[in-house]
Amino acid sequence: MSVTMDTLVSLCKRRGFIFQSSEIYGGTGSCWDYGPLGVELKQNIKRLWWRDYIQRRPDMVGLDASILMHPTVWKASGHVDNFTDPMVDCLECRRRFRADKVDETPWVHYCAATKGNKFTIPAGEPCSHCGERRTLCPECGKGSLTPPRQFNLMFKTFMGPVEEDASLTYLRPETAQGIFVNFDNVAQSMRRKLPFGIGQIGKAFRNEITPGNFIFRTREFEQMEIEYFVNPRDTVEGKPADEYWHERWIADSLAWFQRYGLREENLRLREHEKDELAHYAKRTADIEYRFPIGWSELMGIANRTDFDLKQHAQFSGKALSYFDEERKEHVVPYVIEPSAGVDRALLAFLADAYQEEEVRGEKRVVLRFHPELAPVKVAILPLLKKRDDVVRTAHAIRDTLAKHWTVVYDDTAAIGRLYRRQDEVGTPYCVTVDVQTVGDTDKGESADGKVTIRDRDSMEQVRVPIDALPTVFLDLLSGGSWSAVASRFR
Ligand code: ATP
């Protein structure tokens, strides 16, 4: 069963993942705020990406460039002239649409060829009677649409106290340019030899004409981008180095999303057609995910050739090249750019993790997050909140585990409810503390110092000594299987 966007939006709000920005003022068009669990999930995605691509690879380094840059950067990159989308306006309701997206919804048509009969025509199709295509507004259905005109997606702003043209600059629409302009700084300071890559995670801003579909398309979002520089004169395994590395990055990126839970059948690769390619690109492939809105771009992997470094060299007057020791010549590296959206990745991980199942006649909603992605790793739940010693022990366990992981303590409902709540936010393990753990002097029962761990996916339980919890969770949360760990205590 695939989950709908409405179900995800409502779960995200109810359970503290994502709220509409400025909601008490009626909300803003396309901005969302990550709540306590959303921010944990988002940070986990970014941390894993950084760990896998920057920390663990010998050929990669990181960067954190500023969002505001010299305005000439955007001239050189082509964004001032070319970073546009075609826009059409409705003459009646004044709404604006991206011309290339207008045909993505069904439209209402009064067909002249059939005495003005009303038809609802499927998205993207002409009327089968008269052959006419959509001419009216997809929202109000009354106004006709203007011819398309180009609209620049960059947000303008002013540096300093004077609002005049001289101080005009832009919020970056991609993080990539911060990497290109620092190419020489990084190569020199870190004594890098080709091939090597620079990775960066950060905010980007685009004044999208039609934002929407929850966090899929927003005006402020985050990117995880790599610029991987290669020597175009090299060959690797019989292929030009840029083509070889492009293939490698496509395969690595697909594998990365699968490693953290996206199912293979929900991922596919889409090659850009020749006429769709950006002017600088030799080849671009998008990784698409089967979002609740259908197959759409999750990330793009482009071969940007030497375009960016050459442009910045020309506009800045500074050489941005690499000295090839072997050939004793200067070369401008080619660059492969794997570029992923953090928010789109989060939406994909959420959608893929969502499952509804029936347990003992009741519906159970569970987010089967990979343990490393799960916002909360362990929930500590006292079975009897009236017993001080049970509560105290539960708090003490929380404090110990919180040194290593994000954990929560919850005693605000009966145990069944508490389990369901943790399932719904994807917490892989719950620990319950009961009377047996602390003993009952009135009944002459001694403490066994053990607690129950419950596994989210199988709902199995096993009793383990409190002292063993840190090593047990270290094992479980770093890839150890539940059955192997649980069998040690049976
Ligand atoms: P689209 O065709 O969906 O507008 P794009 O091809 O313009 O995307 P890129 O410029 O390749 O996107 O940006 C790289 C990645 O950044 C995208 O794959 C996506 O994950 C993310 N991204 C781009 N625009 C947005 C946006 N408005 N909201 C959220 N994420 C975005």
Short mmCIF file of C-alpha atoms and ligand atoms in Angstrom, two decimals:
data_model
loop_
_atom_site.label_atom_id
_atom_site.label_comp_id
_atom_site.label_asym_id
_atom_site.label_seq_id
_atom_site.Cartn_x
_atom_site.Cartn_y
_atom_site.Cartn_z
CA MET A 1 0.00 0.00 0.00
CA SER A 2 1.38 3.39 -0.85
CA VAL A 3 0.80 6.25 1.54
CA THR A 4 -0.95 9.46 0.50
CA MET A 5 0.57 12.89 0.97
CA ASP A 6 -2.35 13.93 3.21
CA THR A 7 -1.64 11.01 5.55
CA LEU A 8 2.02 12.03 5.81
CA VAL A 9 1.23 15.72 6.33
CA SER A 10 -1.18 14.90 9.11
CA LEU A 11 1.16 12.41 10.83
CA CYS A 12 4.00 14.92 10.59
CA LYS A 13 1.97 17.61 12.32
CA ARG A 14 0.38 15.35 14.94
CA ARG A 15 3.66 13.76 15.93
CA GLY A 16 5.94 16.80 15.85
CA PHE A 17 7.87 16.22 12.61
CA ILE A 18 6.83 19.16 10.44
CA PHE A 19 4.61 22.20 11.02
CA GLN A 20 3.48 24.85 8.61
CA SER A 21 5.64 27.94 9.00
CA SER A 22 3.99 30.87 10.83
CA GLU A 23 0.87 28.78 11.21
CA ILE A 24 -0.72 31.04 13.84
CA TYR A 25 -0.65 33.84 11.24
CA GLY A 26 -2.31 31.67 8.62
CA GLY A 27 0.93 30.14 7.32
CA THR A 28 3.23 31.18 4.51
CA GLY A 29 2.94 29.83 0.99
CA SER A 30 5.57 27.19 0.88
CA CYS A 31 7.59 27.24 4.07
CA TRP A 32 7.68 24.50 6.65
CA ASP A 33 9.22 24.23 10.11
CA TYR A 34 10.84 21.03 11.31
CA GLY A 35 9.55 20.12 14.78
CA PRO A 36 11.40 18.19 17.50
CA LEU A 37 11.28 14.85 15.66
CA GLY A 38 11.66 16.32 12.19
CA VAL A 39 14.85 18.10 13.09
CA GLU A 40 16.31 14.86 14.49
CA LEU A 41 15.42 12.98 11.31
CA LYS A 42 16.83 15.74 9.13
CA GLN A 43 20.04 15.92 11.12
CA ASN A 44 20.43 12.14 10.89
CA ILE A 45 20.12 12.28 7.10
CA LYS A 46 22.74 15.03 6.92
CA ARG A 47 25.04 13.31 9.42
CA LEU A 48 24.95 10.00 7.54
CA TRP A 49 25.57 11.74 4.23
CA TRP A 50 28.51 13.65 5.72
CA ARG A 51 29.89 10.54 7.39
CA ASP A 52 29.61 8.34 4.30
CA TYR A 53 30.78 10.87 1.71
CA ILE A 54 33.10 13.26 3.53
CA GLN A 55 34.42 11.57 6.65
CA ARG A 56 34.94 8.04 5.31
CA ARG A 57 36.31 8.79 1.86
CA PRO A 58 39.96 9.73 1.43
CA ASP A 59 39.20 11.67 -1.76
CA MET A 60 36.63 14.07 -0.24
CA VAL A 61 36.68 17.19 1.94
CA GLY A 62 33.91 19.42 3.27
CA LEU A 63 33.05 23.10 3.01
CA ASP A 64 30.52 25.54 4.45
CA ALA A 65 30.34 28.58 2.18
CA SER A 66 28.23 31.63 2.92
CA ILE A 67 24.73 32.01 1.51
CA LEU A 68 25.31 35.60 0.37
CA MET A 69 28.00 35.84 -2.26
CA HIS A 70 29.50 38.45 -4.55
CA PRO A 71 26.80 39.31 -7.10
CA THR A 72 29.16 38.64 -10.01
CA VAL A 73 29.17 34.96 -8.99
CA TRP A 74 25.61 34.73 -10.32
CA LYS A 75 26.49 36.54 -13.53
CA ALA A 76 29.39 34.15 -14.15
CA SER A 77 27.37 31.04 -13.27
CA GLY A 78 24.65 32.01 -15.74
CA HIS A 79 21.95 32.28 -13.07
CA VAL A 80 21.20 35.99 -13.67
CA ASP A 81 20.49 35.32 -17.33
CA ASN A 82 19.29 31.74 -17.41
CA PHE A 83 17.91 30.62 -14.05
CA THR A 84 14.35 31.14 -15.14
CA ASP A 85 11.15 29.20 -15.50
CA PRO A 86 8.45 30.00 -18.04
CA MET A 87 5.47 31.54 -16.24
CA VAL A 88 1.87 32.06 -17.33
CA ASP A 89 -0.78 34.19 -15.59
CA CYS A 90 -4.52 33.67 -15.41
CA LEU A 91 -6.25 36.82 -16.70
CA GLU A 92 -9.24 36.18 -14.44
CA CYS A 93 -7.98 35.10 -10.99
CA ARG A 94 -4.40 36.41 -11.47
CA ARG A 95 -2.83 33.19 -10.24
CA ARG A 96 0.53 32.27 -11.73
CA PHE A 97 1.73 28.90 -12.95
CA ARG A 98 4.83 27.31 -14.36
CA ALA A 99 4.03 26.94 -18.04
CA ASP A 100 5.63 23.49 -18.19
CA LYS A 101 3.58 22.25 -15.20
CA VAL A 102 0.19 23.68 -16.14
CA ASP A 103 -0.83 20.51 -17.92
CA GLU A 104 -0.19 18.25 -14.93
CA THR A 105 -3.79 18.36 -13.68
CA PRO A 106 -7.05 17.41 -15.43
CA TRP A 107 -8.93 20.34 -16.99
CA VAL A 108 -12.52 21.31 -17.60
CA HIS A 109 -13.47 21.96 -21.21
CA TYR A 110 -16.66 23.19 -22.88
CA CYS A 111 -16.25 21.64 -26.30
CA ALA A 112 -17.43 23.70 -29.27
CA ALA A 113 -17.43 20.60 -31.49
CA THR A 114 -20.10 18.99 -29.27
CA LYS A 115 -22.43 21.97 -28.76
CA GLY A 116 -20.52 23.21 -25.75
CA ASN A 117 -20.72 19.96 -23.75
CA LYS A 118 -18.61 19.91 -20.60
CA PHE A 119 -15.77 17.40 -20.33
CA THR A 120 -13.07 16.76 -17.78
CA ILE A 121 -9.98 16.05 -19.87
CA PRO A 122 -7.12 14.03 -18.32
CA ALA A 123 -3.86 15.85 -17.51
CA GLY A 124 -1.68 16.60 -20.49
CA GLU A 125 -4.22 15.43 -23.09
CA PRO A 126 -6.15 17.36 -25.75
CA CYS A 127 -9.92 17.14 -26.13
CA SER A 128 -10.65 13.98 -28.14
CA HIS A 129 -13.52 15.74 -29.99
CA CYS A 130 -12.01 19.04 -31.08
CA GLY A 131 -8.30 18.45 -30.39
CA GLU A 132 -8.04 21.67 -28.36
CA ARG A 133 -5.51 21.83 -25.52
CA ARG A 134 -5.97 23.56 -22.20
CA THR A 135 -6.46 27.27 -22.64
CA LEU A 136 -8.06 28.12 -19.32
CA CYS A 137 -6.68 28.46 -15.79
CA PRO A 138 -6.25 25.12 -13.98
CA GLU A 139 -7.41 26.71 -10.69
CA CYS A 140 -10.45 28.88 -11.46
CA GLY A 141 -11.26 27.25 -14.81
CA LYS A 142 -12.52 30.59 -16.18
CA GLY A 143 -9.65 32.89 -17.10
CA SER A 144 -7.48 32.38 -20.16
CA LEU A 145 -3.74 32.09 -19.71
CA THR A 146 -1.17 34.59 -20.95
CA PRO A 147 1.64 33.47 -23.26
CA PRO A 148 4.64 32.24 -21.22
CA ARG A 149 7.32 34.70 -20.12
CA GLN A 150 10.58 34.00 -18.31
CA PHE A 151 10.68 34.55 -14.56
CA ASN A 152 14.00 34.53 -12.66
CA LEU A 153 13.84 32.26 -9.63
CA MET A 154 16.55 33.98 -7.58
CA PHE A 155 15.54 35.93 -4.47
CA LYS A 156 16.99 39.42 -4.58
CA THR A 157 18.25 41.17 -1.51
CA PHE A 158 20.42 44.14 -0.57
CA MET A 159 23.77 44.07 1.19
CA GLY A 160 24.22 46.90 3.65
CA PRO A 161 21.91 49.73 4.59
CA VAL A 162 21.32 51.26 1.16
CA GLU A 163 18.70 49.73 -1.10
CA GLU A 164 20.19 50.57 -4.43
CA ASP A 165 21.35 48.61 -7.42
CA ALA A 166 24.99 48.72 -6.40
CA SER A 167 24.25 46.70 -3.27
CA LEU A 168 21.94 44.18 -4.96
CA THR A 169 22.76 40.52 -4.41
CA TYR A 170 20.94 37.21 -4.23
CA LEU A 171 20.20 34.40 -1.82
CA ARG A 172 22.02 31.44 -3.34
CA PRO A 173 19.74 29.20 -5.43
CA GLU A 174 22.20 26.29 -5.09
CA THR A 175 25.17 25.56 -2.87
CA ALA A 176 27.39 24.51 -5.79
CA GLN A 177 28.79 27.95 -6.65
CA GLY A 178 30.29 28.31 -3.17
CA ILE A 179 32.36 25.24 -3.98
CA PHE A 180 33.51 26.41 -7.42
CA VAL A 181 34.72 29.80 -6.20
CA ASN A 182 36.70 28.03 -3.44
CA PHE A 183 38.20 25.41 -5.74
CA ASP A 184 41.69 26.87 -5.61
CA ASN A 185 41.56 27.66 -1.86
CA VAL A 186 40.68 24.06 -1.07
CA ALA A 187 43.05 22.46 -3.58
CA GLN A 188 45.99 24.54 -2.34
CA SER A 189 45.32 24.48 1.42
CA MET A 190 44.58 20.74 1.44
CA ARG A 191 47.24 19.81 -1.16
CA ARG A 192 44.74 17.87 -3.25
CA LYS A 193 45.48 15.82 -6.34
CA LEU A 194 42.81 15.00 -8.93
CA PRO A 195 40.43 13.32 -8.65
CA PHE A 196 38.97 14.79 -5.47
CA GLY A 197 35.65 16.14 -4.31
CA ILE A 198 34.27 18.91 -2.13
CA GLY A 199 30.97 18.35 -0.36
CA GLN A 200 28.66 20.85 1.23
CA ILE A 201 25.29 20.88 2.97
CA GLY A 202 23.31 24.08 3.22
CA LYS A 203 20.26 26.15 2.51
CA ALA A 204 19.27 27.25 -0.97
CA PHE A 205 16.46 29.56 -2.02
CA ARG A 206 14.33 29.59 -5.17
CA ASN A 207 11.32 31.77 -5.75
CA GLU A 208 9.43 28.84 -7.26
CA ILE A 209 6.36 29.87 -9.24
CA THR A 210 4.32 26.92 -8.05
CA PRO A 211 5.70 25.52 -4.82
CA GLY A 212 3.72 22.75 -3.21
CA ASN A 213 3.30 19.09 -2.46
CA PHE A 214 4.36 19.57 1.15
CA ILE A 215 8.17 19.71 1.45
CA PHE A 216 8.73 18.43 -2.10
CA ARG A 217 8.97 21.89 -3.65
CA THR A 218 9.54 24.82 -1.33
CA ARG A 219 11.13 28.24 -1.69
CA GLU A 220 13.67 27.62 1.06
CA PHE A 221 15.25 24.18 1.18
CA GLU A 222 18.47 22.38 1.90
CA GLN A 223 20.86 20.69 -0.47
CA MET A 224 23.64 18.13 -0.04
CA GLU A 225 25.97 18.73 -2.96
CA ILE A 226 29.27 17.34 -4.13
CA GLU A 227 31.52 18.73 -6.82
CA TYR A 228 33.88 15.95 -7.82
CA PHE A 229 36.81 17.25 -9.86
CA VAL A 230 38.52 14.97 -12.37
CA ASN A 231 41.24 15.33 -14.98
CA PRO A 232 39.43 15.10 -18.34
CA ARG A 233 42.62 13.87 -20.01
CA ASP A 234 42.81 10.80 -17.77
CA THR A 235 41.21 7.50 -18.65
CA VAL A 236 39.92 5.03 -16.08
CA GLU A 237 39.04 1.48 -17.08
CA GLY A 238 39.13 2.49 -20.73
CA LYS A 239 36.73 5.42 -20.32
CA PRO A 240 37.36 9.18 -20.13
CA ALA A 241 37.71 9.96 -16.39
CA ASP A 242 34.63 12.21 -16.30
CA GLU A 243 32.41 9.52 -17.83
CA TYR A 244 33.82 6.85 -15.54
CA TRP A 245 33.25 8.95 -12.41
CA HIS A 246 29.80 9.98 -13.53
CA GLU A 247 28.80 6.30 -13.69
CA ARG A 248 30.40 5.65 -10.31
CA TRP A 249 28.53 8.52 -8.65
CA ILE A 250 25.19 7.41 -10.11
CA ALA A 251 25.72 3.88 -8.77
CA ASP A 252 26.97 5.12 -5.37
CA SER A 253 24.04 7.50 -4.96
CA LEU A 254 21.45 4.85 -5.77
CA ALA A 255 23.13 2.45 -3.34
CA TRP A 256 23.20 5.12 -0.62
CA PHE A 257 19.44 5.67 -0.70
CA GLN A 258 18.84 1.92 -0.67
CA ARG A 259 21.22 1.37 2.25
CA TYR A 260 19.07 3.61 4.43
CA GLY A 261 15.75 2.11 3.47
CA LEU A 262 14.40 3.23 0.09
CA ARG A 263 13.12 0.19 -1.74
CA GLU A 264 14.63 -0.62 -5.10
CA GLU A 265 11.23 -0.72 -6.79
CA ASN A 266 10.60 2.88 -5.70
CA LEU A 267 13.80 4.22 -7.30
CA ARG A 268 14.66 4.68 -10.94
CA LEU A 269 17.13 6.54 -13.09
CA ARG A 270 16.03 9.04 -15.72
CA GLU A 271 18.47 10.30 -18.33
CA HIS A 272 18.00 13.87 -19.49
CA GLU A 273 17.23 14.09 -23.19
CA LYS A 274 19.64 16.11 -25.32
CA ASP A 275 17.20 19.05 -25.63
CA GLU A 276 16.55 19.06 -21.88
CA LEU A 277 20.22 19.19 -20.85
CA ALA A 278 21.44 22.38 -19.17
CA HIS A 279 23.72 24.35 -21.50
CA TYR A 280 26.81 23.36 -19.49
CA ALA A 281 26.01 19.67 -19.07
CA LYS A 282 27.50 16.82 -21.05
CA ARG A 283 25.15 14.31 -19.44
CA THR A 284 22.66 14.46 -16.55
CA ALA A 285 20.82 11.63 -14.89
CA ASP A 286 18.13 12.13 -12.25
CA ILE A 287 17.40 9.64 -9.54
CA GLU A 288 13.64 9.60 -9.30
CA TYR A 289 11.60 8.30 -6.41
CA ARG A 290 8.01 7.11 -6.45
CA PHE A 291 6.71 9.88 -4.17
CA PRO A 292 3.03 9.93 -3.15
CA ILE A 293 2.63 12.45 -6.03
CA GLY A 294 4.17 9.98 -8.52
CA TRP A 295 7.66 9.53 -9.93
CA SER A 296 9.64 12.75 -9.35
CA GLU A 297 13.21 13.92 -9.01
CA LEU A 298 14.99 13.09 -5.77
CA MET A 299 18.47 14.10 -6.89
CA GLY A 300 20.36 15.00 -10.03
CA ILE A 301 23.84 13.84 -11.06
CA ALA A 302 25.33 16.06 -13.75
CA ASN A 303 28.56 16.13 -15.69
CA ARG A 304 29.06 19.93 -15.70
CA THR A 305 32.32 19.69 -17.68
CA ASP A 306 34.76 22.59 -17.10
CA PHE A 307 32.01 25.19 -17.58
CA ASP A 308 31.85 26.60 -14.05
CA LEU A 309 35.58 26.85 -13.36
CA LYS A 310 36.12 28.48 -16.76
CA GLN A 311 33.32 30.97 -16.23
CA HIS A 312 34.60 31.98 -12.80
CA ALA A 313 38.15 32.24 -14.13
CA GLN A 314 36.94 34.54 -16.89
CA PHE A 315 34.78 36.77 -14.67
CA SER A 316 37.23 36.95 -11.74
CA GLY A 317 40.44 37.09 -13.73
CA LYS A 318 41.93 34.37 -11.47
CA ALA A 319 43.13 31.13 -13.02
CA LEU A 320 41.13 28.17 -11.71
CA SER A 321 43.15 25.29 -13.05
CA TYR A 322 45.22 22.36 -11.91
CA PHE A 323 48.82 21.57 -12.69
CA ASP A 324 49.11 18.06 -14.06
CA GLU A 325 52.58 16.99 -12.83
CA GLU A 326 52.75 14.00 -15.14
CA ARG A 327 51.94 15.85 -18.33
CA LYS A 328 53.55 19.10 -17.11
CA GLU A 329 50.59 21.18 -18.16
CA HIS A 330 47.71 23.16 -16.72
CA VAL A 331 44.27 21.68 -17.09
CA VAL A 332 40.81 22.89 -16.08
CA PRO A 333 39.17 19.96 -14.27
CA TYR A 334 35.81 18.55 -15.31
CA VAL A 335 33.28 18.24 -12.53
CA ILE A 336 30.67 15.64 -11.66
CA GLU A 337 27.91 17.01 -9.45
CA PRO A 338 25.75 14.68 -7.36
CA SER A 339 23.14 17.07 -5.94
CA ALA A 340 20.44 15.91 -3.54
CA GLY A 341 17.72 17.76 -1.67
CA VAL A 342 17.67 17.11 2.08
CA ASP A 343 13.94 17.79 2.32
CA ARG A 344 13.09 15.55 -0.64
CA ALA A 345 15.27 12.80 0.83
CA LEU A 346 13.41 13.17 4.13
CA LEU A 347 10.04 12.96 2.35
CA ALA A 348 11.17 9.84 0.50
CA PHE A 349 12.46 8.15 3.67
CA LEU A 350 9.18 9.00 5.44
CA ALA A 351 7.01 7.69 2.60
CA ASP A 352 9.01 4.47 2.27
CA ALA A 353 9.03 3.82 6.01
CA TYR A 354 5.27 4.28 6.43
CA GLN A 355 3.28 1.10 6.95
CA GLU A 356 -0.14 0.26 8.24
CA GLU A 357 -0.79 -3.24 9.52
CA GLU A 358 -3.35 -5.07 11.59
CA VAL A 359 -2.31 -6.32 14.99
CA ARG A 360 -4.85 -8.25 17.04
CA GLY A 361 -7.73 -6.62 15.18
CA GLU A 362 -6.34 -3.10 15.56
CA LYS A 363 -4.62 -0.84 13.06
CA ARG A 364 -0.94 -0.29 13.79
CA VAL A 365 0.85 2.57 12.02
CA VAL A 366 4.58 2.09 12.01
CA LEU A 367 7.45 4.01 10.47
CA ARG A 368 10.04 1.36 9.71
CA PHE A 369 12.98 3.76 9.66
CA HIS A 370 16.50 2.42 9.38
CA PRO A 371 17.78 2.64 12.99
CA GLU A 372 20.40 5.21 12.04
CA LEU A 373 17.70 7.48 10.61
CA ALA A 374 15.11 7.06 13.37
CA PRO A 375 14.66 10.37 15.22
CA VAL A 376 14.41 8.63 18.60
CA LYS A 377 16.45 5.46 19.12
CA VAL A 378 15.03 4.24 22.42
CA ALA A 379 11.94 5.15 24.46
CA ILE A 380 12.02 4.41 28.20
CA LEU A 381 8.57 3.64 29.55
CA PRO A 382 7.76 2.96 33.22
CA LEU A 383 4.95 0.45 33.63
CA LEU A 384 3.79 1.92 36.94
CA LYS A 385 4.19 5.63 37.24
CA LYS A 386 2.79 5.63 40.77
CA ARG A 387 5.83 3.72 42.01
CA ASP A 388 8.67 6.15 42.74
CA ASP A 389 11.38 3.50 42.42
CA VAL A 390 10.10 2.42 38.98
CA VAL A 391 10.04 6.04 37.77
CA ARG A 392 13.45 6.79 39.29
CA THR A 393 15.00 3.74 37.62
CA ALA A 394 13.45 4.67 34.27
CA HIS A 395 14.87 8.20 34.52
CA ALA A 396 18.29 6.83 35.45
CA ILE A 397 18.26 4.56 32.37
CA ARG A 398 17.23 7.50 30.22
CA ASP A 399 20.14 9.57 31.56
CA THR A 400 22.66 6.79 30.87
CA LEU A 401 21.46 6.11 27.31
CA ALA A 402 21.11 9.83 26.53
CA LYS A 403 24.91 10.11 26.73
CA HIS A 404 25.06 8.17 23.47
CA TRP A 405 21.72 8.49 21.67
CA THR A 406 18.54 10.50 21.36
CA VAL A 407 16.18 8.80 23.79
CA VAL A 408 12.90 9.82 25.41
CA TYR A 409 11.07 9.09 28.64
CA ASP A 410 7.28 8.87 28.45
CA ASP A 411 4.74 7.99 31.13
CA THR A 412 1.74 9.92 29.84
CA ALA A 413 -0.45 6.96 28.84
CA ALA A 414 -1.00 3.24 29.32
CA ILE A 415 1.69 0.99 27.88
CA GLY A 416 -0.30 -0.04 24.78
CA ARG A 417 -0.77 3.60 23.80
CA LEU A 418 2.88 4.37 24.51
CA TYR A 419 4.04 1.56 22.22
CA ARG A 420 1.72 2.71 19.42
CA ARG A 421 3.01 6.25 19.76
CA GLN A 422 6.63 5.12 19.42
CA ASP A 423 5.75 2.85 16.46
CA GLU A 424 4.16 5.82 14.74
CA VAL A 425 7.35 7.89 14.98
CA GLY A 426 9.62 4.97 14.09
CA THR A 427 11.43 4.41 17.40
CA PRO A 428 13.21 1.08 16.88
CA TYR A 429 13.29 0.02 20.56
CA CYS A 430 11.33 0.58 23.76
CA VAL A 431 12.52 -0.27 27.25
CA THR A 432 9.96 -0.91 29.98
CA VAL A 433 10.71 -0.78 33.67
CA ASP A 434 8.35 -2.74 35.90
CA VAL A 435 7.96 -3.90 39.49
CA GLN A 436 10.14 -6.95 38.87
CA THR A 437 12.97 -4.63 37.88
CA VAL A 438 12.99 -2.85 41.25
CA GLY A 439 11.40 -5.55 43.46
CA ASP A 440 8.44 -5.32 45.87
CA THR A 441 9.35 -5.25 49.56
CA ASP A 442 5.69 -5.51 50.66
CA LYS A 443 5.36 -8.82 48.85
CA GLY A 444 8.89 -9.88 49.72
CA GLU A 445 9.93 -9.98 46.05
CA SER A 446 13.50 -9.02 45.31
CA ALA A 447 14.64 -6.83 42.41
CA ASP A 448 15.95 -8.65 39.33
CA GLY A 449 17.62 -5.52 37.88
CA LYS A 450 16.28 -6.41 34.43
CA VAL A 451 14.14 -4.48 31.97
CA THR A 452 12.17 -5.49 28.89
CA ILE A 453 13.29 -4.39 25.44
CA ARG A 454 10.65 -4.42 22.70
CA ASP A 455 11.59 -4.52 19.04
CA ARG A 456 9.49 -2.19 16.82
CA ASP A 457 9.40 -4.41 13.74
CA SER A 458 8.74 -7.86 15.19
CA MET A 459 7.13 -6.57 18.42
CA GLU A 460 9.11 -9.31 20.21
CA GLN A 461 10.33 -8.70 23.71
CA VAL A 462 13.35 -9.83 25.66
CA ARG A 463 14.44 -9.20 29.25
CA VAL A 464 17.97 -7.92 29.73
CA PRO A 465 20.00 -6.67 32.74
CA ILE A 466 20.07 -2.87 33.05
CA ASP A 467 23.87 -2.91 33.02
CA ALA A 468 23.87 -4.56 29.58
CA LEU A 469 21.72 -1.86 27.93
CA PRO A 470 24.54 0.37 26.55
CA THR A 471 26.33 -2.54 24.84
CA VAL A 472 23.06 -4.07 23.62
CA PHE A 473 21.98 -0.81 22.00
CA LEU A 474 25.44 -0.17 20.62
CA ASP A 475 25.12 -3.49 18.87
CA LEU A 476 21.50 -3.04 17.73
CA LEU A 477 21.92 0.54 16.55
CA SER A 478 25.04 -0.12 14.55
CA GLY A 479 23.67 -2.90 12.39
CA GLY A 480 23.34 -5.89 14.76
CA SER A 481 20.21 -7.94 14.11
CA TRP A 482 17.45 -8.18 16.69
CA SER A 483 17.30 -11.97 16.56
CA ALA A 484 21.06 -12.35 17.17
CA VAL A 485 21.08 -9.90 20.06
CA ALA A 486 17.84 -11.17 21.62
CA SER A 487 19.01 -14.78 21.49
CA ARG A 488 21.86 -13.92 23.87
CA PHE A 489 19.30 -13.26 26.62
CA ARG A 490 16.84 -16.10 26.07
P1 ATP B 1 13.05 20.43 -10.21
O1 ATP B 1 13.16 19.99 -11.65
O2 ATP B 1 12.24 19.52 -9.34
O3 ATP B 1 12.70 21.88 -10.06
P2 ATP B 1 15.85 20.86 -10.34
O4 ATP B 1 16.25 19.94 -11.44
O5 ATP B 1 15.73 22.31 -10.63
O6 ATP B 1 14.53 20.31 -9.61
P3 ATP B 1 18.41 20.84 -9.13
O7 ATP B 1 18.73 22.22 -9.54
O8 ATP B 1 19.05 19.71 -9.87
O9 ATP B 1 16.83 20.65 -9.12
O10 ATP B 1 18.66 20.71 -7.57
C1 ATP B 1 19.18 19.54 -6.96
C2 ATP B 1 18.23 18.97 -5.93
O11 ATP B 1 17.79 19.98 -5.02
C3 ATP B 1 16.95 18.40 -6.52
O12 ATP B 1 17.14 17.09 -6.99
C4 ATP B 1 16.02 18.44 -5.33
O13 ATP B 1 16.24 17.31 -4.49
C5 ATP B 1 16.46 19.69 -4.59
N1 ATP B 1 15.55 20.80 -4.90
C6 ATP B 1 15.60 21.61 -5.98
N2 ATP B 1 14.62 22.52 -5.93
C7 ATP B 1 13.93 22.28 -4.78
C8 ATP B 1 12.80 22.90 -4.16
N3 ATP B 1 12.21 23.96 -4.68
N4 ATP B 1 12.35 22.39 -2.99
C9 ATP B 1 12.97 21.32 -2.42
N5 ATP B 1 14.04 20.70 -2.96
C10 ATP B 1 14.52 21.17 -4.13
#
